[in-house]
Coordinates of C-alpha atoms in Angstrom, one line a residue:
M1 CA -18.1 -9.2 23.3
S2 CA -20.5 -9.0 20.0
H3 CA -20.0 -7.5 16.9
T4 CA -22.1 -6.5 14.1
V5 CA -21.1 -7.8 10.7
T6 CA -22.6 -6.5 7.3
I7 CA -21.6 -8.6 4.2
T8 CA -23.0 -7.5 0.8
R9 CA -22.4 -10.4 -1.6
T10 CA -22.7 -10.5 -5.4
T11 CA -22.9 -13.7 -7.0
A12 CA -21.1 -14.2 -10.5
V13 CA -21.9 -17.4 -12.2
S14 CA -19.9 -18.5 -15.1
S15 CA -20.2 -22.2 -16.4
G16 CA -21.8 -23.6 -13.2
T17 CA -19.1 -22.4 -10.9
A18 CA -20.4 -19.6 -8.1
L19 CA -17.9 -16.8 -7.4
Y20 CA -19.1 -14.8 -4.2
I21 CA -17.5 -11.2 -4.1
N22 CA -18.0 -9.1 -1.0
S23 CA -18.5 -6.0 -3.0
G24 CA -19.5 -4.3 0.1
Y25 CA -15.8 -4.0 1.4
L26 CA -14.8 -1.5 -1.1
G27 CA -17.5 1.0 0.4
S28 CA -15.9 0.8 3.7
M29 CA -13.1 3.0 4.8
P30 CA -10.6 0.4 5.4
G31 CA -11.4 -1.0 1.7
L32 CA -10.9 2.3 0.3
L33 CA -7.9 3.1 1.8
K34 CA -6.5 -0.4 0.9
L35 CA -7.6 0.4 -2.7
A36 CA -5.8 3.8 -2.5
Q37 CA -2.7 2.2 -1.1
L38 CA -2.5 -0.2 -4.1
L39 CA -3.0 2.3 -6.7
M40 CA -0.3 4.6 -5.2
G41 CA 2.0 1.8 -4.5
A42 CA 1.6 0.4 -8.2
A43 CA 2.1 4.3 -9.5
C44 CA 5.5 4.6 -7.1
V45 CA 6.5 1.2 -8.4
G46 CA 5.8 2.2 -12.0
I47 CA 7.6 5.3 -12.0
V48 CA 11.0 4.4 -10.1
S49 CA 11.2 1.1 -11.9
Y50 CA 10.6 2.9 -15.2
Y51 CA 13.3 5.4 -14.7
Y52 CA 15.7 3.2 -12.9
D53 CA 19.0 3.1 -14.7
T54 CA 21.4 0.3 -13.9
N55 CA 24.5 2.0 -15.8
Y56 CA 27.1 3.6 -13.7
R57 CA 26.3 7.2 -12.4
A58 CA 28.1 9.1 -9.6
V59 CA 25.0 9.1 -7.8
S60 CA 24.5 6.3 -5.2
Q61 CA 21.3 4.2 -5.9
R62 CA 20.9 3.0 -2.4
A63 CA 17.9 5.3 -1.7
E64 CA 16.4 4.6 -4.8
L65 CA 16.7 0.6 -4.4
F66 CA 15.6 1.0 -0.6
F67 CA 12.5 3.0 -1.8
L68 CA 11.7 0.5 -4.8
L69 CA 12.0 -2.5 -2.1
I70 CA 9.5 -1.2 0.5
A71 CA 7.4 -0.2 -2.6
V72 CA 7.1 -3.6 -4.0
S73 CA 6.9 -5.2 -0.9
F74 CA 3.7 -3.6 0.6
L75 CA 2.4 -3.4 -2.7
I76 CA 2.2 -7.1 -3.0
G77 CA 1.4 -7.6 0.7
T78 CA -1.5 -4.8 0.1
F79 CA -2.6 -6.8 -3.0
C80 CA -3.0 -9.8 -1.0
L81 CA -4.8 -8.5 1.8
L82 CA -7.5 -6.4 -0.5
T83 CA -8.0 -9.7 -2.6
S84 CA -8.5 -11.9 0.4
C85 CA -10.9 -9.3 1.9
I86 CA -12.9 -8.9 -1.4
I87 CA -12.9 -12.6 -2.4
S88 CA -13.6 -14.3 1.1
L89 CA -16.9 -13.3 2.7
S90 CA -15.6 -13.6 6.3
S91 CA -12.1 -12.4 5.8
A92 CA -12.6 -8.8 6.0
S93 CA -14.5 -9.2 9.5
L94 CA -11.8 -11.8 10.9
I95 CA -8.6 -10.2 9.7
S96 CA -9.5 -6.8 11.2
K97 CA -10.2 -8.4 14.6
T98 CA -6.6 -9.9 14.7
V99 CA -3.5 -7.8 15.4
Y100 CA -2.1 -8.6 12.0
E101 CA -3.5 -5.8 10.5
V102 CA -2.2 -3.5 13.0
I103 CA 1.3 -4.5 12.9
Y104 CA 1.3 -4.7 9.0
H105 CA 0.0 -1.2 8.6
G106 CA 2.2 0.2 11.2
L107 CA 5.3 -1.5 9.9
A108 CA 4.3 -0.1 6.4
F109 CA 4.0 3.4 8.0
I110 CA 7.6 3.4 9.5
L111 CA 9.1 1.8 6.5
Y112 CA 7.3 4.0 3.6
L113 CA 8.2 7.2 6.0
A114 CA 12.0 6.2 6.2
A115 CA 12.1 5.4 2.5
G116 CA 10.2 8.3 1.3
I117 CA 12.3 10.7 3.5
T118 CA 15.5 9.0 2.4
F119 CA 14.6 9.2 -1.3
L120 CA 13.4 12.8 -1.1
T121 CA 16.5 13.8 0.6
E122 CA 18.8 12.1 -2.3
V123 CA 16.9 13.2 -5.0
N124 CA 16.9 16.9 -3.8
Q125 CA 20.9 16.7 -3.1
N126 CA 21.5 15.3 -6.3
R127 CA 19.0 16.9 -8.7
R128 CA 21.9 17.7 -11.3
S129 CA 22.8 13.9 -11.5
Y130 CA 19.2 12.8 -12.2
Y131 CA 19.0 14.6 -15.6
N132 CA 15.6 13.7 -16.9
S133 CA 14.2 11.6 -14.0
Y134 CA 14.4 14.3 -11.2
E135 CA 10.6 15.4 -11.5
P136 CA 9.2 11.8 -11.8
Y137 CA 11.6 10.6 -8.7
L138 CA 10.5 13.9 -6.8
A139 CA 6.8 12.9 -7.5
A140 CA 7.7 9.2 -6.4
A141 CA 9.1 10.2 -3.1
V142 CA 6.1 13.0 -2.3
M143 CA 3.7 10.1 -3.4
G144 CA 5.8 7.7 -0.7
L145 CA 5.1 10.2 1.9
I146 CA 1.6 10.4 1.2
L147 CA 1.2 6.5 1.4
A148 CA 3.1 6.7 4.7
G149 CA 0.1 9.0 5.8
L150 CA -2.4 6.3 4.4
Y151 CA -0.8 3.7 5.9
L152 CA -0.9 5.6 9.4
L153 CA -4.5 6.2 9.0
S154 CA -5.0 2.5 8.2
T155 CA -3.1 1.5 11.3
F156 CA -5.3 3.8 13.5
L157 CA -8.4 2.1 12.1
A158 CA -7.0 -1.5 12.3
N159 CA -6.1 -0.9 16.2
R160 CA -9.5 0.6 16.8
S161 CA -11.1 -2.5 15.0
Y162 CA -8.6 -4.7 17.0
R163 CA -9.5 -3.4 20.2
G164 CA -13.4 -3.4 19.4
I165 CA -13.8 0.4 19.7

């Protein structure tokens, strides 16, 4: 089975050391999806962690903590994937041919969907208890559901790449 691989590289030289960057990866659909997932994931983590209150309140914090755990976990994983595909010239083509991306993105889809639905339900049921953080939490929950959709699309593309379609 033969594959066509296009690598665009940019060389930046600083004090004698060459740094190769696969700049063409960000122009591809998987690269753009990972970048969007990274930015939206960072926004979700930022919103929930900024409004997170450790003081006692009547509302359970389990949905909030679950959403934050999922968001932080996949933010770190997506950052590592995107960085490895940009820094290494061969990682973008090699990682996509393995089942790792299919499993990673599939798991991210399932867990973001569960966390987003749970958090959205909790926020809507207890909107009076959240006082000033209702709208930001609602926005974070909706962004979590959008992220689930992005990870589903990434799962589909990773499966096609893995199968060689």
